[in-house]
PDB file of C-alpha atoms and ligand atoms in Angstrom:
ATOM      1  CA  MET I1058      27.755  -3.914 -16.436  1.00  0.00           C
ATOM      2  CA  PRO I1059      25.305  -1.349 -14.965  1.00  0.00           C
ATOM      3  CA  PHE I1060      25.061  -1.393 -11.151  1.00  0.00           C
ATOM      4  CA  PHE I1061      21.311  -0.638 -11.228  1.00  0.00           C
ATOM      5  CA  ASN I1062      19.969  -3.860 -12.769  1.00  0.00           C
ATOM      6  CA  ASP I1063      20.757  -7.547 -12.850  1.00  0.00           C
ATOM      7  CA  LEU I1064      20.193  -8.296 -16.507  1.00  0.00           C
ATOM      8  CA  ASP I1065      22.161 -11.253 -17.727  1.00  0.00           C
ATOM      9  CA  LEU I1066      23.950  -9.826 -20.743  1.00  0.00           C
ATOM     10  CA  LYS I1067      25.443 -13.141 -21.847  1.00  0.00           C
ATOM     11  CA  ASP I1068      22.453 -13.454 -24.188  1.00  0.00           C
ATOM     12  CA  TRP I1069      22.042  -9.699 -24.667  1.00  0.00           C
ATOM     13  CA  LYS I1070      20.616  -9.910 -28.191  1.00  0.00           C
ATOM     14  CA  ASN I1071      17.529 -11.760 -26.949  1.00  0.00           C
ATOM     15  CA  ILE I1072      16.934  -9.956 -23.689  1.00  0.00           C
ATOM     16  CA  GLU I1073      13.280  -8.842 -23.154  1.00  0.00           C
ATOM     17  CA  VAL I1074      14.215  -5.225 -22.436  1.00  0.00           C
ATOM     18  CA  TRP I1075      13.365  -2.449 -24.882  1.00  0.00           C
ATOM     19  CA  THR I1076      16.060   0.139 -25.568  1.00  0.00           C
ATOM     20  CA  ASP I1077      14.377   2.308 -28.229  1.00  0.00           C
ATOM     21  CA  SER I1078      12.584   5.555 -27.397  1.00  0.00           C
ATOM     22  CA  LEU I1079       9.414   4.530 -29.269  1.00  0.00           C
ATOM     23  CA  TRP I1080       7.266   1.896 -27.591  1.00  0.00           C
ATOM     24  CA  ILE I1081       4.581   0.449 -29.835  1.00  0.00           C
ATOM     25  CA  ILE I1082       2.725  -1.972 -27.612  1.00  0.00           C
ATOM     26  CA  PRO I1083       0.026  -3.772 -29.596  1.00  0.00           C
ATOM     27  CA  GLN I1084      -1.700  -5.491 -26.698  1.00  0.00           C
ATOM     28  CA  ARG I1085      -2.157  -5.083 -22.977  1.00  0.00           C
ATOM     29  CA  ASP I1086      -0.687  -7.942 -20.942  1.00  0.00           C
ATOM     30  CA  LYS I1087      -3.711  -9.569 -19.300  1.00  0.00           C
ATOM     31  CA  THR I1088      -1.875 -12.493 -17.775  1.00  0.00           C
ATOM     32  CA  GLY I1089      -1.468 -13.224 -14.065  1.00  0.00           C
ATOM     33  CA  LYS I1090      -3.201 -10.836 -11.677  1.00  0.00           C
ATOM     34  CA  HIS I1091      -3.797  -8.089 -14.236  1.00  0.00           C
ATOM     35  CA  ASN I1092      -7.460  -7.636 -15.059  1.00  0.00           C
ATOM     36  CA  GLY I1093      -7.529  -3.990 -16.197  1.00  0.00           C
ATOM     37  CA  PHE I1094     -10.697  -3.207 -14.179  1.00  0.00           C
ATOM     38  CA  TYR I1095      -9.493   0.259 -13.167  1.00  0.00           C
ATOM     39  CA  HIS I1096     -10.235   3.075 -15.585  1.00  0.00           C
ATOM     40  CA  GLY I1097      -6.992   5.028 -15.905  1.00  0.00           C
ATOM     41  CA  ASN I1098      -4.572   2.209 -15.168  1.00  0.00           C
ATOM     42  CA  PHE I1099      -1.464   1.784 -17.285  1.00  0.00           C
ATOM     43  CA  ILE I1100      -0.503  -1.268 -19.221  1.00  0.00           C
ATOM     44  CA  PRO I1101       1.652  -3.732 -17.248  1.00  0.00           C
ATOM     45  CA  GLN I1102       4.433  -3.726 -19.836  1.00  0.00           C
ATOM     46  CA  ILE I1103       5.359  -0.163 -18.794  1.00  0.00           C
ATOM     47  CA  PRO I1104       6.272  -0.878 -15.162  1.00  0.00           C
ATOM     48  CA  ARG I1105       7.714  -4.256 -16.189  1.00  0.00           C
ATOM     49  CA  GLN I1106      10.171  -2.682 -18.605  1.00  0.00           C
ATOM     50  CA  LEU I1107      11.185  -0.004 -16.103  1.00  0.00           C
ATOM     51  CA  ILE I1108      11.596  -2.451 -13.221  1.00  0.00           C
ATOM     52  CA  LEU I1109      13.704  -4.864 -15.287  1.00  0.00           C
ATOM     53  CA  ARG I1110      15.967  -2.112 -16.584  1.00  0.00           C
ATOM     54  CA  TYR I1111      16.317   0.102 -13.493  1.00  0.00           C
ATOM     55  CA  SER I1112      16.198  -2.151 -10.441  1.00  0.00           C
ATOM     56  CA  LYS I1113      17.614  -5.370  -9.094  1.00  0.00           C
ATOM     57  CA  LYS I1114      15.935  -8.268  -7.339  1.00  0.00           C
ATOM     58  CA  GLY I1115      15.448  -7.473  -3.654  1.00  0.00           C
ATOM     59  CA  GLU I1116      15.461  -3.688  -4.191  1.00  0.00           C
ATOM     60  CA  VAL I1117      12.490  -1.426  -3.441  1.00  0.00           C
ATOM     61  CA  VAL I1118      10.149  -0.081  -6.129  1.00  0.00           C
ATOM     62  CA  PHE I1119       7.927   2.860  -5.153  1.00  0.00           C
ATOM     63  CA  ASP I1120       4.694   4.177  -6.731  1.00  0.00           C
ATOM     64  CA  PRO I1121       3.001   7.250  -5.161  1.00  0.00           C
ATOM     65  CA  PHE I1122      -0.111   6.888  -7.405  1.00  0.00           C
ATOM     66  CA  VAL I1123      -0.570   3.143  -7.074  1.00  0.00           C
ATOM     67  CA  GLY I1124      -4.233   2.978  -8.238  1.00  0.00           C
ATOM     68  CA  SER I1125      -5.181  -0.630  -8.930  1.00  0.00           C
ATOM     69  CA  GLY I1126      -1.622  -1.812  -8.251  1.00  0.00           C
ATOM     70  CA  THR I1127      -0.258  -2.564 -11.729  1.00  0.00           C
ATOM     71  CA  THR I1128       3.279  -1.644 -10.614  1.00  0.00           C
ATOM     72  CA  ALA I1129       2.868  -3.701  -7.437  1.00  0.00           C
ATOM     73  CA  ILE I1130       1.906  -6.816  -9.414  1.00  0.00           C
ATOM     74  CA  GLU I1131       4.948  -6.453 -11.676  1.00  0.00           C
ATOM     75  CA  ALA I1132       7.281  -5.746  -8.747  1.00  0.00           C
ATOM     76  CA  GLU I1133       6.033  -8.872  -6.962  1.00  0.00           C
ATOM     77  CA  ALA I1134       6.391 -10.996 -10.116  1.00  0.00           C
ATOM     78  CA  LEU I1135       9.954  -9.743 -10.631  1.00  0.00           C
ATOM     79  CA  GLY I1136      11.096 -10.282  -7.033  1.00  0.00           C
ATOM     80  CA  ARG I1137      11.266  -6.632  -5.955  1.00  0.00           C
ATOM     81  CA  HIS I1138       9.969  -5.134  -2.699  1.00  0.00           C
ATOM     82  CA  PHE I1139       7.232  -2.576  -3.203  1.00  0.00           C
ATOM     83  CA  ILE I1140       5.681   0.460  -1.500  1.00  0.00           C
ATOM     84  CA  GLY I1141       2.650   2.250  -2.942  1.00  0.00           C
ATOM     85  CA  ILE I1142       0.439   5.175  -1.946  1.00  0.00           C
ATOM     86  CA  ASP I1143      -3.039   6.160  -3.087  1.00  0.00           C
ATOM     87  CA  ILE I1144      -5.528   8.712  -1.840  1.00  0.00           C
ATOM     88  CA  GLN I1145      -8.407   6.210  -2.175  1.00  0.00           C
ATOM     89  CA  PRO I1146      -8.703   3.737   0.737  1.00  0.00           C
ATOM     90  CA  GLU I1147     -10.707   1.222  -1.305  1.00  0.00           C
ATOM     91  CA  LEU I1148      -7.888   0.934  -3.860  1.00  0.00           C
ATOM     92  CA  ILE I1149      -5.348   0.368  -1.121  1.00  0.00           C
ATOM     93  CA  LEU I1150      -7.586  -2.372   0.286  1.00  0.00           C
ATOM     94  CA  HIS I1151      -7.809  -3.916  -3.188  1.00  0.00           C
ATOM     95  CA  CYS I1152      -3.990  -3.822  -3.531  1.00  0.00           C
ATOM     96  CA  LYS I1153      -3.464  -5.355  -0.082  1.00  0.00           C
ATOM     97  CA  ASN I1154      -5.827  -8.218  -0.950  1.00  0.00           C
ATOM     98  CA  MET I1155      -4.144  -8.787  -4.262  1.00  0.00           C
ATOM     99  CA  VAL I1156      -0.531  -9.359  -3.234  1.00  0.00           C
ATOM    100  CA  GLY I1157       0.567 -12.816  -2.251  1.00  0.00           C
ATOM    101  CA  LYS I1158       3.069 -14.168   0.218  1.00  0.00           C
ATOM    102  CA  THR I1159       6.564 -13.971  -1.214  1.00  0.00           C
ATOM    103  CA  ASP I1160      10.032 -13.252   0.102  1.00  0.00           C
ATOM    104  CA  CYS I1161       9.521  -9.618  -0.862  1.00  0.00           C
ATOM    105  CA  PHE I1162       7.324  -7.184   1.046  1.00  0.00           C
ATOM    106  CA  SER I1163       4.521  -5.137  -0.548  1.00  0.00           C
ATOM    107  CA  GLU I1164       3.305  -2.232   1.582  1.00  0.00           C
ATOM    108  CA  PHE I1165       0.399   0.056   0.751  1.00  0.00           C
ATOM    109  CA  VAL I1166      -0.442   3.375   2.369  1.00  0.00           C
ATOM    110  CA  VAL I1167      -3.566   5.541   2.153  1.00  0.00           C
ATOM    111  CA  GLY I1168      -2.451   9.142   1.881  1.00  0.00           C
ATOM    112  CA  ASP I1169      -1.781  12.301  -0.062  1.00  0.00           C
ATOM    113  CA  SER I1170       1.517  11.924  -1.927  1.00  0.00           C
ATOM    114  CA  ALA I1171       1.881  15.697  -2.075  1.00  0.00           C
ATOM    115  CA  ASP I1172       2.011  15.807   1.743  1.00  0.00           C
ATOM    116  CA  SER I1173       5.414  15.341   3.408  1.00  0.00           C
ATOM    117  CA  ASP I1174       3.734  13.686   6.436  1.00  0.00           C
ATOM    118  CA  THR I1175       2.752  10.766   4.196  1.00  0.00           C
ATOM    119  CA  PHE I1176       6.445  10.323   3.402  1.00  0.00           C
ATOM    120  CA  ASP I1177       7.352  10.340   7.114  1.00  0.00           C
ATOM    121  CA  ASN I1178       5.148   7.256   7.211  1.00  0.00           C
ATOM    122  CA  ILE I1179       7.002   5.758   4.211  1.00  0.00           C
ATOM    123  CA  ALA I1180      10.360   6.466   5.892  1.00  0.00           C
ATOM    124  CA  GLU I1181       9.121   4.573   8.983  1.00  0.00           C
ATOM    125  CA  ILE I1182       8.040   1.620   6.850  1.00  0.00           C
ATOM    126  CA  LEU I1183      11.479   1.549   5.205  1.00  0.00           C
ATOM    127  CA  LEU I1184      13.151   1.657   8.600  1.00  0.00           C
ATOM    128  CA  LYS I1185      11.037  -1.255   9.887  1.00  0.00           C
ATOM    129  CA  LYS I1186      12.068  -3.217   6.803  1.00  0.00           C
ATOM    130  CA  ARG I1187      15.723  -2.308   7.472  1.00  0.00           C
ATOM    131  CA  LYS I1188      15.913  -0.260   4.317  1.00  0.00           C
ATOM    132  CA  THR I1189      16.781   3.413   4.050  1.00  0.00           C
ATOM    133  CA  LYS I1190      15.697   4.367   0.539  1.00  0.00           C
ATOM    134  CA  VAL I1191      13.827   3.146  -2.520  1.00  0.00           C
ATOM    135  CA  GLN I1192      15.754   2.363  -5.711  1.00  0.00           C
ATOM    136  CA  LEU I1193      13.142   3.053  -8.415  1.00  0.00           C
ATOM    137  CA  ALA I1194      10.108   5.369  -8.424  1.00  0.00           C
ATOM    138  CA  ILE I1195       7.356   5.135 -11.035  1.00  0.00           C
ATOM    139  CA  LEU I1196       4.876   8.030 -11.082  1.00  0.00           C
ATOM    140  CA  HIS I1197       1.616   7.734 -13.023  1.00  0.00           C
ATOM    141  CA  PRO I1198      -0.371  10.745 -11.829  1.00  0.00           C
ATOM    142  CA  PRO I1199      -3.859  11.818 -12.933  1.00  0.00           C
ATOM    143  CA  TYR I1200      -3.571  13.633 -16.260  1.00  0.00           C
ATOM    144  CA  ALA I1201      -4.742  16.805 -14.488  1.00  0.00           C
ATOM    145  CA  ASP I1202      -8.571  16.806 -14.696  1.00  0.00           C
ATOM    146  CA  ILE I1203      -9.054  14.440 -17.678  1.00  0.00           C
ATOM    147  CA  ILE I1204     -10.328  11.626 -15.436  1.00  0.00           C
ATOM    148  CA  LYS I1205     -11.722  12.578 -12.034  1.00  0.00           C
ATOM    149  CA  PHE I1206     -10.561   9.747  -9.791  1.00  0.00           C
ATOM    150  CA  SER I1207     -12.402  10.521  -6.555  1.00  0.00           C
ATOM    151  CA  GLU I1208     -14.258  13.173  -4.588  1.00  0.00           C
ATOM    152  CA  HIS I1209     -11.272  13.610  -2.260  1.00  0.00           C
ATOM    153  CA  LYS I1210     -10.203  17.249  -2.207  1.00  0.00           C
ATOM    154  CA  LYS I1211      -6.513  16.285  -2.110  1.00  0.00           C
ATOM    155  CA  ASP I1212      -6.927  14.123  -5.223  1.00  0.00           C
ATOM    156  CA  LEU I1213      -4.742  15.761  -7.896  1.00  0.00           C
ATOM    157  CA  SER I1214      -7.498  15.256 -10.470  1.00  0.00           C
ATOM    158  CA  ASN I1215      -9.610  17.712  -8.451  1.00  0.00           C
ATOM    159  CA  CYS I1216      -7.146  20.618  -8.680  1.00  0.00           C
ATOM    160  CA  LYS I1217      -9.075  23.647  -9.865  1.00  0.00           C
ATOM    161  CA  THR I1218      -6.371  24.972 -12.188  1.00  0.00           C
ATOM    162  CA  LEU I1219      -3.455  23.562 -14.144  1.00  0.00           C
ATOM    163  CA  ASP I1220      -1.040  25.631 -12.044  1.00  0.00           C
ATOM    164  CA  MET I1221      -2.425  24.084  -8.858  1.00  0.00           C
ATOM    165  CA  PHE I1222      -2.048  20.628 -10.378  1.00  0.00           C
ATOM    166  CA  LEU I1223       1.576  21.288 -11.342  1.00  0.00           C
ATOM    167  CA  GLU I1224       2.382  22.709  -7.910  1.00  0.00           C
ATOM    168  CA  LYS I1225       0.981  19.607  -6.190  1.00  0.00           C
ATOM    169  CA  PHE I1226       2.702  17.299  -8.661  1.00  0.00           C
ATOM    170  CA  SER I1227       5.971  19.107  -8.004  1.00  0.00           C
ATOM    171  CA  GLN I1228       5.485  18.440  -4.298  1.00  0.00           C
ATOM    172  CA  VAL I1229       5.087  14.707  -5.008  1.00  0.00           C
ATOM    173  CA  ILE I1230       8.399  14.812  -6.897  1.00  0.00           C
ATOM    174  CA  VAL I1231      10.133  16.604  -4.010  1.00  0.00           C
ATOM    175  CA  ASN I1232       8.788  14.031  -1.527  1.00  0.00           C
ATOM    176  CA  THR I1233       9.837  11.147  -3.782  1.00  0.00           C
ATOM    177  CA  ILE I1234      13.342  12.525  -4.284  1.00  0.00           C
ATOM    178  CA  ARG I1235      13.693  12.513  -0.485  1.00  0.00           C
ATOM    179  CA  ILE I1236      13.303   8.723  -0.315  1.00  0.00           C
ATOM    180  CA  LEU I1237      15.064   7.832  -3.610  1.00  0.00           C
ATOM    181  CA  ASP I1238      18.636   6.571  -3.517  1.00  0.00           C
ATOM    182  CA  LYS I1239      21.267   8.745  -5.152  1.00  0.00           C
ATOM    183  CA  ASN I1240      22.099   7.787  -8.754  1.00  0.00           C
ATOM    184  CA  ARG I1241      18.825   5.895  -9.097  1.00  0.00           C
ATOM    185  CA  TYR I1242      15.841   6.476 -11.373  1.00  0.00           C
ATOM    186  CA  LEU I1243      12.414   8.104 -11.372  1.00  0.00           C
ATOM    187  CA  ALA I1244       9.971   7.662 -14.263  1.00  0.00           C
ATOM    188  CA  ILE I1245       6.898   9.770 -14.997  1.00  0.00           C
ATOM    189  CA  VAL I1246       4.178   8.282 -17.193  1.00  0.00           C
ATOM    190  CA  ILE I1247       1.859  10.994 -18.531  1.00  0.00           C
ATOM    191  CA  GLY I1248      -0.017  12.242 -21.599  1.00  0.00           C
ATOM    192  CA  ASP I1249      -1.159  15.622 -22.893  1.00  0.00           C
ATOM    193  CA  LYS I1250      -4.676  17.046 -22.863  1.00  0.00           C
ATOM    194  CA  TYR I1251      -6.913  19.135 -25.051  1.00  0.00           C
ATOM    195  CA  THR I1252      -8.960  21.936 -23.478  1.00  0.00           C
ATOM    196  CA  ASN I1253     -10.914  24.881 -24.898  1.00  0.00           C
ATOM    197  CA  GLY I1254      -9.649  24.304 -28.426  1.00  0.00           C
ATOM    198  CA  GLN I1255      -5.990  24.089 -27.337  1.00  0.00           C
ATOM    199  CA  TRP I1256      -3.447  21.295 -27.031  1.00  0.00           C
ATOM    200  CA  VAL I1257      -2.112  21.509 -23.460  1.00  0.00           C
ATOM    201  CA  PRO I1258       1.422  19.998 -23.314  1.00  0.00           C
ATOM    202  CA  LEU I1259       0.813  18.484 -19.883  1.00  0.00           C
ATOM    203  CA  GLY I1260       3.525  15.889 -20.421  1.00  0.00           C
ATOM    204  CA  PHE I1261       6.249  18.474 -20.969  1.00  0.00           C
ATOM    205  CA  GLN I1262       4.901  20.650 -18.177  1.00  0.00           C
ATOM    206  CA  CYS I1263       5.224  17.711 -15.761  1.00  0.00           C
ATOM    207  CA  MET I1264       8.687  16.950 -17.155  1.00  0.00           C
ATOM    208  CA  ASN I1265       9.610  20.546 -16.440  1.00  0.00           C
ATOM    209  CA  GLU I1266       8.580  20.208 -12.779  1.00  0.00           C
ATOM    210  CA  ALA I1267      11.024  17.316 -12.416  1.00  0.00           C
ATOM    211  CA  LEU I1268      13.798  19.352 -14.065  1.00  0.00           C
ATOM    212  CA  LYS I1269      13.104  22.318 -11.795  1.00  0.00           C
ATOM    213  CA  ASN I1270      13.514  19.993  -8.825  1.00  0.00           C
ATOM    214  CA  GLY I1271      17.010  19.075  -9.933  1.00  0.00           C
ATOM    215  CA  LEU I1272      16.512  15.667 -11.562  1.00  0.00           C
ATOM    216  CA  THR I1273      18.584  14.799 -14.626  1.00  0.00           C
ATOM    217  CA  LEU I1274      16.583  13.877 -17.731  1.00  0.00           C
ATOM    218  CA  LYS I1275      17.900  10.648 -19.260  1.00  0.00           C
ATOM    219  CA  SER I1276      15.234   9.745 -21.847  1.00  0.00           C
ATOM    220  CA  ILE I1277      11.898  10.738 -23.305  1.00  0.00           C
ATOM    221  CA  ILE I1278      10.024   7.674 -24.491  1.00  0.00           C
ATOM    222  CA  VAL I1279       6.952   8.030 -26.663  1.00  0.00           C
ATOM    223  CA  LYS I1280       4.462   5.224 -26.302  1.00  0.00           C
ATOM    224  CA  ASN I1281       1.385   4.528 -28.387  1.00  0.00           C
ATOM    225  CA  MET I1282      -2.118   4.690 -26.974  1.00  0.00           C
ATOM    226  CA  GLU I1283      -4.007   2.088 -28.956  1.00  0.00           C
ATOM    227  CA  GLY I1284      -6.952   0.258 -27.584  1.00  0.00           C
ATOM    228  CA  ASN I1285      -9.369   2.416 -25.650  1.00  0.00           C
ATOM    229  CA  ARG I1286     -11.155   4.109 -28.510  1.00  0.00           C
ATOM    230  CA  ALA I1287     -11.038   0.956 -30.627  1.00  0.00           C
ATOM    231  CA  LYS I1288     -12.507  -0.951 -27.692  1.00  0.00           C
ATOM    232  CA  GLN I1289     -15.368   1.526 -27.475  1.00  0.00           C
ATOM    233  CA  ASN I1290     -15.826   1.594 -31.281  1.00  0.00           C
ATOM    234  CA  LYS I1291     -15.062   5.321 -31.224  1.00  0.00           C
ATOM    235  CA  GLU I1292     -12.199   5.379 -33.772  1.00  0.00           C
ATOM    236  CA  ALA I1293     -14.485   6.449 -36.627  1.00  0.00           C
ATOM    237  CA  ILE I1294     -16.209   9.276 -34.763  1.00  0.00           C
ATOM    238  CA  TRP I1295     -12.869  10.705 -33.587  1.00  0.00           C
ATOM    239  CA  ARG I1296     -11.512  10.580 -37.140  1.00  0.00           C
ATOM    240  CA  TYR I1297     -14.625  12.316 -38.465  1.00  0.00           C
ATOM    241  CA  ARG I1298     -14.330  15.011 -35.798  1.00  0.00           C
ATOM    242  CA  ALA I1299     -10.642  15.562 -36.662  1.00  0.00           C
ATOM    243  CA  LEU I1300     -11.403  15.823 -40.390  1.00  0.00           C
ATOM    244  CA  THR I1301     -14.062  18.449 -39.720  1.00  0.00           C
ATOM    245  CA  SER I1302     -11.691  20.423 -37.497  1.00  0.00           C
ATOM    246  CA  ASP I1303      -7.993  21.406 -37.299  1.00  0.00           C
ATOM    247  CA  TYR I1304      -6.324  19.040 -34.852  1.00  0.00           C
ATOM    248  CA  TYR I1305      -4.717  15.592 -34.692  1.00  0.00           C
ATOM    249  CA  ILE I1306      -6.033  12.801 -32.473  1.00  0.00           C
ATOM    250  CA  PHE I1307      -3.921  11.847 -29.470  1.00  0.00           C
ATOM    251  CA  LYS I1308      -2.162   8.569 -30.170  1.00  0.00           C
ATOM    252  CA  HIS I1309       0.788   8.843 -27.844  1.00  0.00           C
ATOM    253  CA  GLU I1310       1.855   9.365 -24.250  1.00  0.00           C
ATOM    254  CA  TYR I1311       5.251   9.917 -22.652  1.00  0.00           C
ATOM    255  CA  ILE I1312       7.518   8.148 -20.253  1.00  0.00           C
ATOM    256  CA  PHE I1313      10.072  10.610 -18.898  1.00  0.00           C
ATOM    257  CA  LEU I1314      13.050   8.939 -17.315  1.00  0.00           C
ATOM    258  CA  PHE I1315      15.116  10.864 -14.762  1.00  0.00           C
ATOM    259  CA  LYS I1316      18.146  10.134 -12.632  1.00  0.00           C
ATOM    260  CA  LYS I1317      18.731  11.535  -9.154  1.00  0.00           C
ATOM    261  CA  THR I1318      22.255  12.820  -9.516  1.00  0.00           C
ATOM    262  CA  ASP I1319      23.362  15.900  -7.621  1.00  0.00           C
ATOM    263  CA  ILE I1320      20.160  17.580  -6.406  1.00  0.00           C
ATOM    264  CA  ARG I1321      21.619  20.983  -5.606  1.00  0.00           C
ATOM    265  CA  ASN I1322      18.645  22.743  -7.150  1.00  0.00           C
ATOM    266  CA  ALA I1323      15.909  20.743  -5.441  1.00  0.00           C
ATOM    267  CA  ASN I1324      12.921  22.690  -4.094  1.00  0.00           C
ATOM    268  CA  GLN I1325      13.669  25.651  -6.354  1.00  0.00           C
ATOM    269  CA  ARG I1326      10.279  25.591  -8.135  1.00  0.00           C
ATOM    270  CA  SER I1327       9.096  28.920  -6.777  1.00  0.00           C
ATOM    271  CA  LYS I1328      12.361  30.618  -7.714  1.00  0.00           C
ATOM    272  CA  ILE I1329      12.347  29.613 -11.390  1.00  0.00           C
TER     273      ILE I1329
HETATM  274  C1  LIG P  59      -3.512   7.407 -13.342  1.00  0.00           C
HETATM  275  S1  LIG P  59      -4.031   6.651 -11.855  1.00  0.00           S
HETATM  276  C2  LIG P  59      -2.775   5.474 -11.527  1.00  0.00           C
HETATM  277  C3  LIG P  59      -3.152   4.126 -12.078  1.00  0.00           C
HETATM  278  C4  LIG P  59      -2.148   3.025 -11.796  1.00  0.00           C
HETATM  279  N1  LIG P  59      -0.888   3.210 -12.495  1.00  0.00           N
HETATM  280  C5  LIG P  59      -2.756   1.686 -12.220  1.00  0.00           C
HETATM  281  O1  LIG P  59      -2.217   1.044 -13.133  1.00  0.00           O
HETATM  282  O2  LIG P  59      -3.806   1.328 -11.673  1.00  0.00           O
HETATM  283  C6  LIG P  59      -3.710   7.914 -10.687  1.00  0.00           C
HETATM  284  C7  LIG P  59      -4.020   7.542  -9.246  1.00  0.00           C
HETATM  285  O3  LIG P  59      -3.584   8.629  -8.423  1.00  0.00           O
HETATM  286  C8  LIG P  59      -4.423   8.662  -7.271  1.00  0.00           C
HETATM  287  N2  LIG P  59      -4.231   9.979  -6.664  1.00  0.00           N
HETATM  288  C9  LIG P  59      -4.728  11.171  -7.049  1.00  0.00           C
HETATM  289  N3  LIG P  59      -4.300  12.162  -6.234  1.00  0.00           N
HETATM  290  C10 LIG P  59      -3.491  11.583  -5.311  1.00  0.00           C
HETATM  291  C11 LIG P  59      -2.750  12.083  -4.215  1.00  0.00           C
HETATM  292  N4  LIG P  59      -2.758  13.385  -3.884  1.00  0.00           N
HETATM  293  N5  LIG P  59      -2.012  11.208  -3.490  1.00  0.00           N
HETATM  294  C12 LIG P  59      -2.007   9.870  -3.794  1.00  0.00           C
HETATM  295  N6  LIG P  59      -2.718   9.343  -4.815  1.00  0.00           N
HETATM  296  C13 LIG P  59      -3.440  10.190  -5.572  1.00  0.00           C
HETATM  297  C14 LIG P  59      -5.812   8.379  -7.821  1.00  0.00           C
HETATM  298  O4  LIG P  59      -6.659   7.885  -6.828  1.00  0.00           O
HETATM  299  C15 LIG P  59      -5.515   7.339  -8.928  1.00  0.00           C
HETATM  300  O5  LIG P  59      -5.705   6.030  -8.448  1.00  0.00           O
END
């Protein structure tokens, strides 16, 4: 039995946890507190699956790009403690108003997740809660500059170049590793982008930052990206554009799953 979850394997054939590396999710879960108002949020099934598989009740889930709080809602529903960070104060206020009173705590911090001072604050919160580390980290960063999330200059979506974005993202990974328990898991949810007539493999570039920081890659999950274009009735125009050009339309994103094993090579980004 794995030590990192509390799945009841007596009925293992019917358990609601996915174990394949291809996630075709036909519909966004809109139940409970999820209303999908935030442009750039992820679908609740992603954090739900990760939380069920890689944490136990009463453990701490951490999200350094909390946005509208999708991970927080799932953590609360599944009886996990939660800590989230976002650069935008109004989103943190929204998240604070959204969580209810349960036996588990949900803490939200306004800050720059690439800044180690923000994580001093997180370490203090953990200490006050009589915890030392978090047991699962879920990172859903801006996809570089595809969606500009705010005017804040520390917002990763405002990085002027891809290299600057990757450097900042790497810093978020380093900070997260600091508060993650050994032998526990960190997931990155990210897609690629298309710029100046070129496919930019942003997903693999972000994956590479995690590898450079010493994390062990356990899985690459490909998930489908249905919905948005269909919702906006833009499927046909995208297909027409593709047929008149030489590229394929993005239909997938990645979930990279890492384990914090022996981090001897952490902080080596600049040397690689
Ligand atoms: C892709 S969204 C996350 C959405 C979230 N998973 C949800 O379901 O609502 C990325 C978030 O990262 C935040 N962000 C950007 N740069 C940041 C930084 N340096 N530190 C903390 N948060 C940041 C943005 O404000 C945005 O809300």
